[in-house]
Coordinates of C-alpha atoms in Angstrom, one line a residue:
Chain A
X1 CA 13.1 10.9 9.3
X2 CA 9.4 11.1 10.1
X3 CA 6.8 9.6 7.9
X4 CA 5.4 13.0 7.0
X5 CA 8.8 14.1 5.9
X6 CA 9.4 11.0 4.0
X7 CA 6.1 11.3 2.1
X8 CA 6.7 15.0 1.3
X9 CA 10.2 14.1 -0.1
X10 CA 8.4 11.4 -2.2
X11 CA 5.6 13.5 -3.5
X12 CA 7.2 17.0 -3.4
X13 CA 4.0 18.4 -2.0
X14 CA 3.2 21.4 0.2
X15 CA 1.3 20.8 3.4
X16 CA -1.7 22.4 1.7
X17 CA -1.4 20.2 -1.4
X18 CA -1.3 17.1 0.9
X19 CA -4.4 18.4 2.7
X20 CA -6.3 18.9 -0.5
X21 CA -5.4 15.5 -1.8
X22 CA -6.3 14.0 1.6
X23 CA -9.7 15.5 1.4
X24 CA -10.1 14.2 -2.2
X25 CA -9.2 10.8 -1.0
X26 CA -11.9 11.0 1.7
X27 CA -14.4 12.1 -0.9
X28 CA -13.5 9.3 -3.3
X29 CA -13.7 6.7 -0.5
X30 CA -17.1 8.0 0.5
X31 CA -18.3 7.5 -3.1
X32 CA -16.8 4.0 -3.3
X33 CA -18.4 3.0 0.0
X34 CA -21.7 4.5 -0.8
X35 CA -23.4 1.4 -2.3
X36 CA -22.5 -0.6 0.8
X37 CA -23.7 2.1 3.0
X38 CA -27.0 2.4 1.1
X39 CA -27.4 -1.4 1.2
X40 CA -27.1 -1.5 5.0
X41 CA -29.4 1.7 5.3
X42 CA -32.1 0.1 3.2
X43 CA -32.1 -3.0 5.4
X44 CA -33.4 -0.8 8.3
X45 CA -36.3 0.6 6.1
X46 CA -39.9 -0.3 5.6
X47 CA -40.4 -1.8 2.1
X48 CA -42.6 1.3 1.3
X49 CA -39.6 3.6 2.3
X50 CA -37.1 1.5 0.3
X51 CA -39.3 1.3 -2.7
X52 CA -39.7 5.1 -2.9
X53 CA -37.5 7.8 -4.2
X54 CA -34.2 7.4 -2.3
X55 CA -34.4 9.1 1.2
X56 CA -31.8 9.4 3.8
X57 CA -34.1 10.0 6.7
X58 CA -36.8 7.6 7.8
X59 CA -38.0 5.7 10.8
X60 CA -35.5 2.8 11.2
X61 CA -36.9 -0.7 12.0
X62 CA -35.4 -4.0 12.7
X63 CA -38.4 -5.7 11.2
X64 CA -36.6 -6.7 7.9
X65 CA -33.8 -8.4 9.8
X66 CA -36.3 -10.2 11.8
X67 CA -38.2 -11.3 8.7
X68 CA -35.1 -12.6 7.0
X69 CA -33.9 -14.5 9.9
X70 CA -37.3 -16.1 10.6
X71 CA -37.6 -19.7 9.4
X72 CA -40.4 -20.3 6.9
X73 CA -41.2 -24.0 6.6
X74 CA -40.1 -25.5 3.3
X75 CA -37.8 -22.5 2.4
X76 CA -34.1 -22.3 2.9
X77 CA -33.7 -20.5 6.3
X78 CA -31.1 -18.0 7.5
X79 CA -29.7 -20.3 10.2
X80 CA -29.6 -23.3 7.9
X81 CA -27.8 -21.4 5.2
X82 CA -25.3 -19.9 7.6
X83 CA -24.6 -23.3 9.2
X84 CA -24.1 -24.9 5.8
X85 CA -21.7 -22.1 4.8
X86 CA -19.9 -22.3 8.1
X87 CA -19.3 -26.0 7.8
X88 CA -18.3 -25.9 4.1
X89 CA -16.0 -23.0 4.7
X90 CA -14.5 -24.2 7.9
X91 CA -13.8 -27.8 6.9
X92 CA -12.5 -26.8 3.4
X93 CA -10.1 -24.2 5.0
X94 CA -8.8 -26.6 7.6
X95 CA -8.3 -29.2 4.7
X96 CA -6.4 -26.6 2.6
X97 CA -4.1 -25.9 5.5
X98 CA -3.5 -29.5 6.3
X99 CA -2.6 -30.2 2.6
X100 CA -0.8 -26.9 1.9
X101 CA 1.4 -26.6 5.0
X102 CA 3.5 -29.9 4.3
X103 CA 3.5 -29.0 0.6
X104 CA 4.7 -25.5 1.1
X105 CA 7.4 -26.9 3.5
X106 CA 8.6 -29.4 0.7
X107 CA 8.7 -26.5 -1.8
X108 CA 10.6 -23.9 0.3
X109 CA 12.6 -25.2 3.4
X110 CA 13.7 -28.5 1.8
X111 CA 13.0 -28.0 -1.9
X112 CA 12.2 -31.2 -3.7
X113 CA 13.5 -31.8 -7.2
X114 CA 11.8 -29.7 -9.8
X115 CA 10.0 -27.7 -7.1
X116 CA 9.6 -24.9 -9.5
X117 CA 7.6 -27.1 -12.0
X118 CA 5.4 -28.2 -9.2
X119 CA 4.8 -24.7 -8.0
X120 CA 3.8 -23.7 -11.5
X121 CA 1.6 -26.8 -11.9
X122 CA -0.4 -25.7 -8.8
X123 CA -0.9 -22.2 -10.0
X124 CA -1.7 -23.3 -13.6
X125 CA -4.8 -25.0 -12.2
X126 CA -6.1 -21.5 -11.3
X127 CA -6.1 -20.6 -15.0
X128 CA -8.5 -23.4 -16.0
X129 CA -12.0 -21.9 -16.1
X130 CA -14.3 -23.6 -13.7
X131 CA -17.1 -23.5 -16.2
X132 CA -15.1 -25.9 -18.5
X133 CA -15.1 -28.4 -15.6
X134 CA -18.6 -27.9 -14.2
X135 CA -20.3 -30.5 -16.5
X136 CA -18.0 -33.5 -15.7
X137 CA -17.9 -32.4 -12.0
X138 CA -21.7 -32.4 -12.0
X139 CA -21.9 -35.8 -13.6
X140 CA -19.1 -37.3 -11.4
X141 CA -20.8 -35.9 -8.3
X142 CA -24.1 -37.3 -9.4
X143 CA -22.7 -40.7 -10.0
X144 CA -21.0 -40.8 -6.7
X145 CA -24.3 -39.7 -5.1
X146 CA -22.7 -36.5 -3.5
X147 CA -24.7 -33.9 -5.5
X148 CA -26.5 -31.7 -3.0
X149 CA -24.2 -32.5 -0.1
X150 CA -21.7 -30.6 2.0
X151 CA -19.0 -32.9 0.8
X152 CA -19.0 -31.9 -2.8
X153 CA -18.5 -28.3 -1.9
X154 CA -15.9 -29.0 0.7
X155 CA -13.8 -31.0 -1.9
X156 CA -14.2 -28.3 -4.6
X157 CA -13.4 -25.3 -2.4
X158 CA -10.4 -27.2 -1.1
X159 CA -9.2 -27.6 -4.7
X160 CA -10.1 -24.0 -5.5
X161 CA -8.0 -22.5 -2.7
X162 CA -5.2 -25.0 -2.5
X163 CA -3.0 -23.4 -5.2
X164 CA -3.3 -20.0 -3.6
X165 CA -2.5 -21.4 -0.1
X166 CA 0.6 -23.3 -1.4
X167 CA 2.0 -20.2 -3.1
X168 CA 1.2 -18.0 -0.2
X169 CA 2.6 -20.3 2.6
X170 CA 5.6 -21.0 0.5
X171 CA 6.5 -17.4 0.4
X172 CA 6.1 -17.1 4.2
X173 CA 8.0 -20.3 4.9
X174 CA 11.0 -19.2 2.8
X175 CA 11.5 -16.4 5.3
X176 CA 12.2 -18.8 8.2
X177 CA 16.0 -18.7 8.9
X178 CA 17.5 -21.9 7.6
X179 CA 19.9 -22.1 10.6
X180 CA 17.0 -22.7 12.9
X181 CA 15.7 -25.7 11.0
X182 CA 19.2 -27.1 10.6
X183 CA 19.8 -26.8 14.3
X184 CA 16.5 -28.6 15.0
X185 CA 17.6 -31.3 12.6
X186 CA 20.9 -31.8 14.3
X187 CA 19.1 -32.1 17.6
X188 CA 17.3 -35.0 16.0
X189 CA 13.9 -33.4 15.5
X190 CA 11.8 -35.2 12.8
X191 CA 9.8 -33.6 10.0
X192 CA 6.7 -33.2 12.1
X193 CA 8.6 -31.7 14.9
X194 CA 10.5 -29.2 12.7
X195 CA 7.1 -28.1 11.3
X196 CA 5.3 -27.8 14.6
X197 CA 8.0 -26.7 16.9
X198 CA 10.3 -24.5 14.7
X199 CA 8.2 -23.3 11.7
X200 CA 4.7 -22.8 13.1
X201 CA 5.5 -20.3 15.8
X202 CA 7.3 -18.1 13.2
X203 CA 4.8 -18.4 10.4
X204 CA 1.5 -18.3 12.3
X205 CA 0.6 -14.8 11.2
X206 CA 1.2 -16.0 7.5
X207 CA -0.9 -19.1 8.1
X208 CA -3.7 -16.9 9.6
X209 CA -3.6 -14.6 6.6
X210 CA -3.8 -17.6 4.2
X211 CA -6.7 -19.0 6.0
X212 CA -8.5 -15.8 5.9
X213 CA -8.3 -15.6 2.1
X214 CA -9.5 -19.1 1.7
X215 CA -12.4 -18.2 4.0
X216 CA -13.2 -15.0 1.9
X217 CA -13.2 -16.9 -1.4
X218 CA -15.2 -19.9 -0.2
X219 CA -17.7 -17.8 1.7
X220 CA -18.4 -15.7 -1.4
X221 CA -18.5 -18.6 -3.9
X222 CA -21.8 -18.8 -5.9
X223 CA -21.3 -20.7 -9.2
X224 CA -20.3 -24.1 -7.8
X225 CA -22.8 -23.8 -4.9
X226 CA -25.7 -23.1 -7.2
X227 CA -24.8 -25.7 -9.8
X228 CA -24.0 -28.6 -7.5
X229 CA -25.7 -27.9 -4.3
X230 CA -29.0 -26.0 -5.0
X231 CA -31.3 -28.0 -2.8
X232 CA -30.3 -29.4 0.5
X233 CA -27.0 -27.9 1.5
X234 CA -27.4 -24.4 0.2
X235 CA -25.0 -21.8 1.3
X236 CA -25.3 -18.1 2.1
X237 CA -25.0 -16.7 -1.4
X238 CA -27.9 -18.9 -2.5
X239 CA -29.9 -17.7 0.5
X240 CA -29.3 -14.1 -0.5
X241 CA -30.7 -14.7 -4.0
X242 CA -33.7 -16.5 -2.6
X243 CA -34.8 -13.1 -1.1
X244 CA -35.3 -11.7 -4.6
X245 CA -39.0 -12.0 -5.3
X246 CA -41.0 -11.5 -8.5
X247 CA -44.1 -10.7 -6.5
X248 CA -44.3 -7.6 -4.3
X249 CA -41.5 -5.4 -2.9
X250 CA -38.4 -7.0 -1.7
X251 CA -35.7 -4.3 -1.7
X252 CA -35.5 -3.8 2.1
X253 CA -35.7 -7.4 2.8
X254 CA -32.9 -8.2 0.2
X255 CA -30.8 -5.4 1.7
X256 CA -31.1 -6.8 5.2
X257 CA -30.3 -10.3 4.0
X258 CA -27.3 -9.0 1.9
X259 CA -26.0 -7.0 4.9
X260 CA -26.0 -10.1 7.1
X261 CA -24.4 -12.2 4.3
X262 CA -21.4 -9.9 3.7
X263 CA -20.8 -9.1 7.4
X264 CA -18.4 -12.0 8.4
X265 CA -16.1 -11.6 5.4
X266 CA -16.1 -7.8 5.4
X267 CA -15.2 -7.8 9.1
X268 CA -12.5 -10.4 8.6
X269 CA -11.1 -8.4 5.6
X270 CA -11.0 -5.1 7.4
X271 CA -9.0 -6.7 10.3
X272 CA -6.5 -8.4 8.0
X273 CA -6.3 -6.0 5.2
X274 CA -2.5 -5.4 5.5
X275 CA -1.7 -9.0 4.8
X276 CA -4.3 -9.4 2.1
X277 CA -2.2 -8.0 -0.7
X278 CA 0.3 -10.8 -0.4
X279 CA -2.2 -13.5 -0.7
X280 CA -3.9 -11.9 -3.7
X281 CA -0.7 -11.7 -5.6
X282 CA 0.1 -15.4 -4.8
X283 CA 3.0 -14.4 -2.6
X284 CA 4.7 -12.6 -5.4
X285 CA 4.5 -9.2 -3.7
X286 CA 5.3 -8.6 -0.1
Chain B
X1 CA 6.9 -37.1 0.9
X2 CA 5.0 -34.2 2.4
X3 CA 4.2 -32.9 -1.0
X4 CA 2.3 -35.8 -2.3
X5 CA -1.2 -35.4 -0.7
X6 CA -1.6 -31.8 -1.9
X7 CA -0.2 -32.8 -5.4
X8 CA -2.4 -35.8 -5.8
X9 CA -5.5 -34.1 -4.6
X10 CA -5.1 -31.3 -7.1
X11 CA -4.4 -33.6 -10.0
X12 CA -7.4 -35.7 -9.3
X13 CA -9.9 -32.8 -8.8
X14 CA -8.7 -30.5 -11.5
X15 CA -7.3 -32.7 -14.2
X16 CA -9.7 -35.7 -14.3
X17 CA -12.8 -33.5 -15.0
X18 CA -10.8 -32.0 -17.8
X19 CA -10.2 -35.3 -19.4
X20 CA -13.9 -36.1 -19.2
X21 CA -14.6 -32.8 -21.0
X22 CA -12.4 -33.7 -23.9
X23 CA -14.2 -37.0 -24.2
X24 CA -17.7 -35.5 -24.1
X25 CA -16.7 -32.9 -26.6
X26 CA -16.0 -35.6 -29.1
X27 CA -19.5 -37.1 -28.8
X28 CA -23.0 -36.2 -29.8
X29 CA -24.5 -36.1 -26.3
X30 CA -27.8 -34.5 -25.6
X31 CA -30.0 -34.9 -22.5
X32 CA -33.0 -33.0 -24.1
X33 CA -34.0 -34.5 -26.4
X34 CA -32.4 -37.8 -25.2
X35 CA -30.2 -39.2 -27.9
X36 CA -27.9 -42.2 -27.8
X37 CA -24.4 -41.0 -27.3
X38 CA -22.3 -41.4 -30.5
X39 CA -18.7 -40.5 -31.2
X40 CA -18.6 -37.7 -33.7
X41 CA -15.0 -36.6 -33.7
X42 CA -14.3 -33.0 -34.2
X43 CA -17.8 -32.1 -35.4
X44 CA -18.7 -30.1 -32.3
X45 CA -15.6 -28.0 -32.8
X46 CA -16.2 -27.3 -36.5
X47 CA -19.9 -26.3 -35.8
X48 CA -18.9 -24.7 -32.5
X49 CA -16.5 -22.0 -33.6
X50 CA -18.6 -20.8 -36.5
X51 CA -21.7 -20.5 -34.3
X52 CA -22.6 -16.7 -34.3
X53 CA -23.8 -16.8 -30.7
X54 CA -20.6 -18.3 -29.5
X55 CA -18.6 -15.7 -31.4
X56 CA -20.8 -13.0 -29.8
X57 CA -19.9 -14.5 -26.4
X58 CA -16.3 -14.5 -27.2
X59 CA -16.5 -10.9 -28.2
X60 CA -18.4 -10.0 -25.1
X61 CA -15.9 -11.8 -22.9
X62 CA -13.0 -9.9 -24.5
X63 CA -14.8 -6.5 -24.2
X64 CA -15.8 -7.3 -20.6
X65 CA -12.3 -8.4 -19.6
X66 CA -10.3 -5.8 -21.4
X67 CA -12.5 -2.9 -20.4
X68 CA -12.8 -3.9 -16.8
X69 CA -9.2 -4.6 -16.3
X70 CA -8.0 -1.4 -17.9
X71 CA -10.5 0.8 -16.1
X72 CA -9.7 -1.0 -12.8
X73 CA -6.0 -0.4 -13.2
X74 CA -6.5 3.3 -14.0
X75 CA -8.9 3.9 -11.1
X76 CA -6.8 1.6 -8.8
X77 CA -3.7 3.6 -9.7
X78 CA -5.4 6.9 -9.0
X79 CA -6.7 5.6 -5.7
X80 CA -3.2 4.3 -4.8
X81 CA -1.6 7.6 -5.6
X82 CA -4.1 9.3 -3.3
X83 CA -3.4 6.9 -0.5
X84 CA 0.4 7.1 -0.9
X85 CA 0.7 10.1 1.6
X86 CA 0.1 10.8 5.2
X87 CA -3.1 12.5 5.9
X88 CA -5.6 12.3 8.8
X89 CA -7.8 9.1 8.7
X90 CA -5.7 7.4 6.0
X91 CA -6.4 3.9 7.5
X92 CA -10.2 4.6 7.5
X93 CA -10.1 5.7 3.9
X94 CA -8.2 2.6 2.9
X95 CA -10.7 0.4 4.8
X96 CA -13.6 2.0 3.0
X97 CA -11.9 1.6 -0.3
X98 CA -11.2 -2.1 0.0
X99 CA -14.6 -2.9 1.1
X100 CA -16.1 -3.3 -2.4
X101 CA -13.6 -6.1 -3.1
X102 CA -14.8 -8.0 0.0
X103 CA -18.5 -7.9 -1.0
X104 CA -20.0 -11.2 -2.2
X105 CA -20.3 -10.8 -6.0
X106 CA -24.0 -11.9 -5.9
X107 CA -24.7 -9.2 -3.4
X108 CA -22.7 -6.6 -5.3
X109 CA -24.7 -7.4 -8.5
X110 CA -28.1 -7.3 -6.7
X111 CA -27.4 -4.1 -4.8
X112 CA -26.3 -2.2 -7.9
X113 CA -29.0 -3.5 -10.1
X114 CA -31.8 -2.7 -7.7
X115 CA -30.6 0.2 -5.7
X116 CA -28.2 2.1 -8.0
X117 CA -29.2 1.4 -11.6
X118 CA -33.0 0.9 -11.3
X119 CA -35.0 3.6 -13.1
X120 CA -37.7 3.4 -10.4
X121 CA -35.9 3.6 -7.0
X122 CA -32.3 3.7 -8.2
X123 CA -30.0 6.4 -6.7
X124 CA -28.6 7.3 -10.1
X125 CA -32.0 7.9 -11.7
X126 CA -33.0 10.0 -8.6
X127 CA -29.8 12.1 -9.1
X128 CA -30.6 12.5 -12.8
X129 CA -34.2 13.6 -12.0
X130 CA -33.0 16.0 -9.2
X131 CA -30.7 17.6 -11.8
X132 CA -33.7 18.0 -14.1
X133 CA -33.0 15.1 -16.5
X134 CA -35.0 11.9 -17.2
X135 CA -34.6 8.7 -15.2
X136 CA -32.7 6.0 -17.3
X137 CA -33.2 2.2 -16.9
X138 CA -29.4 1.6 -17.0
X139 CA -29.4 -2.2 -17.0
X140 CA -31.9 -2.4 -19.8
X141 CA -30.2 0.2 -22.0
X142 CA -26.5 -0.7 -21.3
X143 CA -26.4 -4.4 -20.1
X144 CA -22.8 -5.0 -20.7
X145 CA -21.7 -1.6 -19.3
X146 CA -23.8 -2.1 -16.2
X147 CA -21.9 -5.3 -15.5
X148 CA -18.6 -3.6 -16.2
X149 CA -19.3 -0.8 -13.8
X150 CA -20.0 -3.2 -11.0
X151 CA -16.9 -5.2 -11.8
X152 CA -14.7 -2.1 -11.9
X153 CA -16.2 -1.1 -8.5
X154 CA -15.1 -4.4 -7.1
X155 CA -11.7 -4.8 -8.8
X156 CA -10.3 -1.2 -8.4
X157 CA -9.6 -1.9 -4.7
X158 CA -7.6 -5.0 -5.8
X159 CA -5.5 -3.0 -8.3
X160 CA -5.1 -0.2 -5.7
X161 CA -3.6 -2.6 -3.1
X162 CA -1.1 -4.0 -5.8
X163 CA -0.1 -0.5 -7.0
X164 CA 0.2 0.7 -3.4
X165 CA 2.6 -2.1 -2.7
X166 CA 4.6 -0.9 -5.7
X167 CA 4.6 2.7 -4.7
X168 CA 5.8 1.9 -1.3
X169 CA 8.7 -0.2 -2.6
X170 CA 10.2 2.9 -4.4
X171 CA 13.7 3.6 -3.1
X172 CA 13.5 7.0 -1.2
X173 CA 17.1 8.0 -2.1
X174 CA 16.5 8.0 -5.8
X175 CA 13.4 10.1 -5.5
X176 CA 15.2 12.5 -3.2
X177 CA 18.1 12.8 -5.6
X178 CA 15.8 13.5 -8.5
X179 CA 14.1 16.2 -6.5
X180 CA 17.4 17.7 -5.4
X181 CA 18.4 17.8 -9.1
X182 CA 15.3 19.9 -9.7
X183 CA 13.1 17.3 -11.5
X184 CA 9.4 18.1 -11.6
X185 CA 6.7 16.0 -9.9
X186 CA 5.3 15.0 -13.3
X187 CA 8.8 14.2 -14.7
X188 CA 9.5 12.0 -11.6
X189 CA 6.2 10.2 -12.0
X190 CA 6.8 9.5 -15.7
X191 CA 10.5 8.6 -15.6
X192 CA 11.0 7.0 -12.2
X193 CA 7.6 5.9 -10.6
X194 CA 5.9 4.5 -13.7
X195 CA 8.9 2.3 -14.8
X196 CA 9.2 1.0 -11.2
X197 CA 5.4 0.3 -11.2
X198 CA 5.5 -1.6 -14.4
X199 CA 5.9 -5.2 -13.0
X200 CA 3.2 -4.4 -10.4
X201 CA 0.8 -3.1 -13.1
X202 CA 1.5 -6.2 -15.3
X203 CA 0.8 -8.5 -12.3
X204 CA -2.5 -6.7 -11.6
X205 CA -3.5 -6.9 -15.2
X206 CA -2.8 -10.6 -15.5
X207 CA -4.3 -11.6 -12.2
X208 CA -7.3 -9.5 -12.9
X209 CA -7.8 -11.0 -16.3
X210 CA -7.7 -14.6 -14.9
X211 CA -10.5 -13.8 -12.5
X212 CA -12.6 -11.5 -14.8
X213 CA -12.5 -13.8 -17.8
X214 CA -14.4 -16.3 -15.6
X215 CA -17.1 -13.8 -14.3
X216 CA -20.4 -15.7 -13.9
X217 CA -22.1 -14.3 -10.8
X218 CA -22.5 -10.7 -11.9
X219 CA -23.9 -11.8 -15.4
X220 CA -26.3 -14.2 -13.7
X221 CA -27.8 -11.6 -11.2
X222 CA -27.5 -8.3 -13.2
X223 CA -28.7 -9.2 -16.7
X224 CA -29.3 -13.1 -16.7
X225 CA -27.4 -13.0 -20.0
X226 CA -29.5 -10.3 -21.5
X227 CA -28.7 -8.7 -24.9
X228 CA -25.0 -8.4 -25.5
X229 CA -24.0 -9.4 -22.0
X230 CA -23.6 -13.1 -22.3
X231 CA -19.9 -14.0 -21.8
X232 CA -18.4 -17.4 -22.6
X233 CA -18.7 -18.9 -19.1
X234 CA -22.4 -17.9 -19.1
X235 CA -22.8 -19.2 -22.6
X236 CA -21.3 -22.6 -21.8
X237 CA -23.6 -22.7 -18.8
X238 CA -26.7 -21.9 -20.9
X239 CA -25.9 -24.6 -23.4
X240 CA -25.4 -27.3 -20.8
X241 CA -26.9 -27.5 -17.3
X242 CA -28.4 -24.1 -17.6
X243 CA -31.1 -25.3 -20.0
X244 CA -29.5 -26.3 -23.3
X245 CA -28.6 -29.8 -22.2
X246 CA -26.3 -30.2 -25.2
X247 CA -23.4 -31.7 -23.3
X248 CA -21.3 -32.6 -26.3
X249 CA -21.5 -29.2 -27.9
X250 CA -21.1 -27.4 -24.6
X251 CA -18.0 -29.4 -23.8
X252 CA -16.4 -28.4 -27.1
X253 CA -16.9 -24.7 -26.2
X254 CA -15.4 -25.4 -22.7
X255 CA -12.3 -26.9 -24.4
X256 CA -11.9 -24.0 -26.6
X257 CA -12.0 -21.8 -23.6
X258 CA -9.4 -23.9 -21.8
X259 CA -7.1 -23.7 -24.8
X260 CA -7.5 -19.9 -24.9
X261 CA -6.8 -19.8 -21.2
X262 CA -3.7 -21.8 -21.5
X263 CA -2.4 -19.4 -24.0
X264 CA -3.1 -16.5 -21.6
X265 CA -1.7 -18.5 -18.7
X266 CA 1.6 -19.0 -20.5
X267 CA 2.2 -15.3 -20.5
X268 CA 1.0 -14.9 -16.9
X269 CA 3.3 -17.7 -15.6
X270 CA 6.3 -16.2 -17.3
X271 CA 5.5 -13.0 -15.5
X272 CA 5.0 -14.6 -12.2
X273 CA 8.2 -16.5 -12.8
X274 CA 10.1 -13.1 -13.3
X275 CA 8.6 -11.9 -10.1
X276 CA 9.6 -15.0 -8.3
X277 CA 13.2 -14.4 -9.4
X278 CA 13.2 -10.7 -8.8
X279 CA 11.6 -10.3 -5.4
X280 CA 12.5 -13.5 -3.5
X281 CA 15.5 -15.6 -2.7
X282 CA 14.7 -18.9 -4.3

């Protein structure tokens, strides 16, 4: 049965009906995408063009992109913010995987006693509002002298993404055929060997999808970054807001900065969209 | 035990601050003006939940969360139904539709505020003027709704992905049988598709609620807590490190939020538990 036939059976539509609805889908997608398109477009404008009644045609310029990427002494620069974000996101994601892979193994392949309770404990921490913890976090970080450092964000982003990663990886791990692991065990392979030699080759796509979601959430995070880290180790979201000015026109500049800021995550999300759904639902839906 | 590092890390980072919060909430601790910290028992709670501003923030949070989640589910379902067929460029359409969800919340808020809603150079006001109406300063006139529109824009793709997963899990043979028996498209949707979608819709509603109840970034960049748009997270922030510096009182508010979240979470976990049983081999 071809896909087209299957779809038609499912929806009971004529070819013309499908076409009309397809066109509708295209139209709706264009409307949804418009703000993003407009943002990118404005990034290529002169301030005078961006701060005029909306126009589609104009003389494009790369000057705004040059402006926002040029370092001004004393201000948070583009390269600084991107490097800060890169380190915080990369290290926290590696940490999440290092903690979550063994944990997911212990919750799926060789379930520990009360594994269900453990799993629900992890996810229950996602329900605690961060705002309720920000005050003690701020005070603890200050007392430990790690306020305004990469470290504080790395620790908190790891904690933020860990529950999601454990749930997601558990769901991928539970698909590995048990016979494979038992065979490896009979051959005398230890725990580390079982994970690296048997599991990892099979679940690599799942691990990649998990890592991607951790990157998305950490890259976009603003609240913790701005509360705990507003000065020395500022990340990209803070850099974006620093382009809002109370004096003079800033729309084109802000658009250029915003376009650069969202680019890495949007590209990554586009590439991995098919796997994203599973992570978002904590592995409950495949 | 391979589980321990992750478990210990999570307990230390998420539970310890919470215990601190409980302690702070029972004290009279202000930074500005500096006062000696004294144990005041439940005073912060009794004065807290009768504070009209706090009650307003609770109302705003409820309105924001319920409206956003319901609208996102409706829009997301419509989008998913549109995508659940074969048509030219389907992959591109889906890619365009999921993009809003990937946009950094701070950027989404700023772009909408300055380039869509603005009465001076916003696209909406330009449209209104072109059609012969007057420009409207959307954010100033409808602060809460402006935030809700941006949230719905970002969360509808999320709901769409979940509903799409549900639609594609429908067993083809049942639909085919219904069609052979002469059931109408509307009848099939109401009597077969919707009941099958129910767990997916519930999951979308619950996960969406968890995230949207915590919204901070959009409020910060769109209205800065302007009239009628301060939700509880923003309120707690304002009362503590955002300028109020009344740590004792703010902590009490935070604990009230946690208790409310636990109540919601209990329902959510029960649902996740059901999905765990239903869709996976444990």
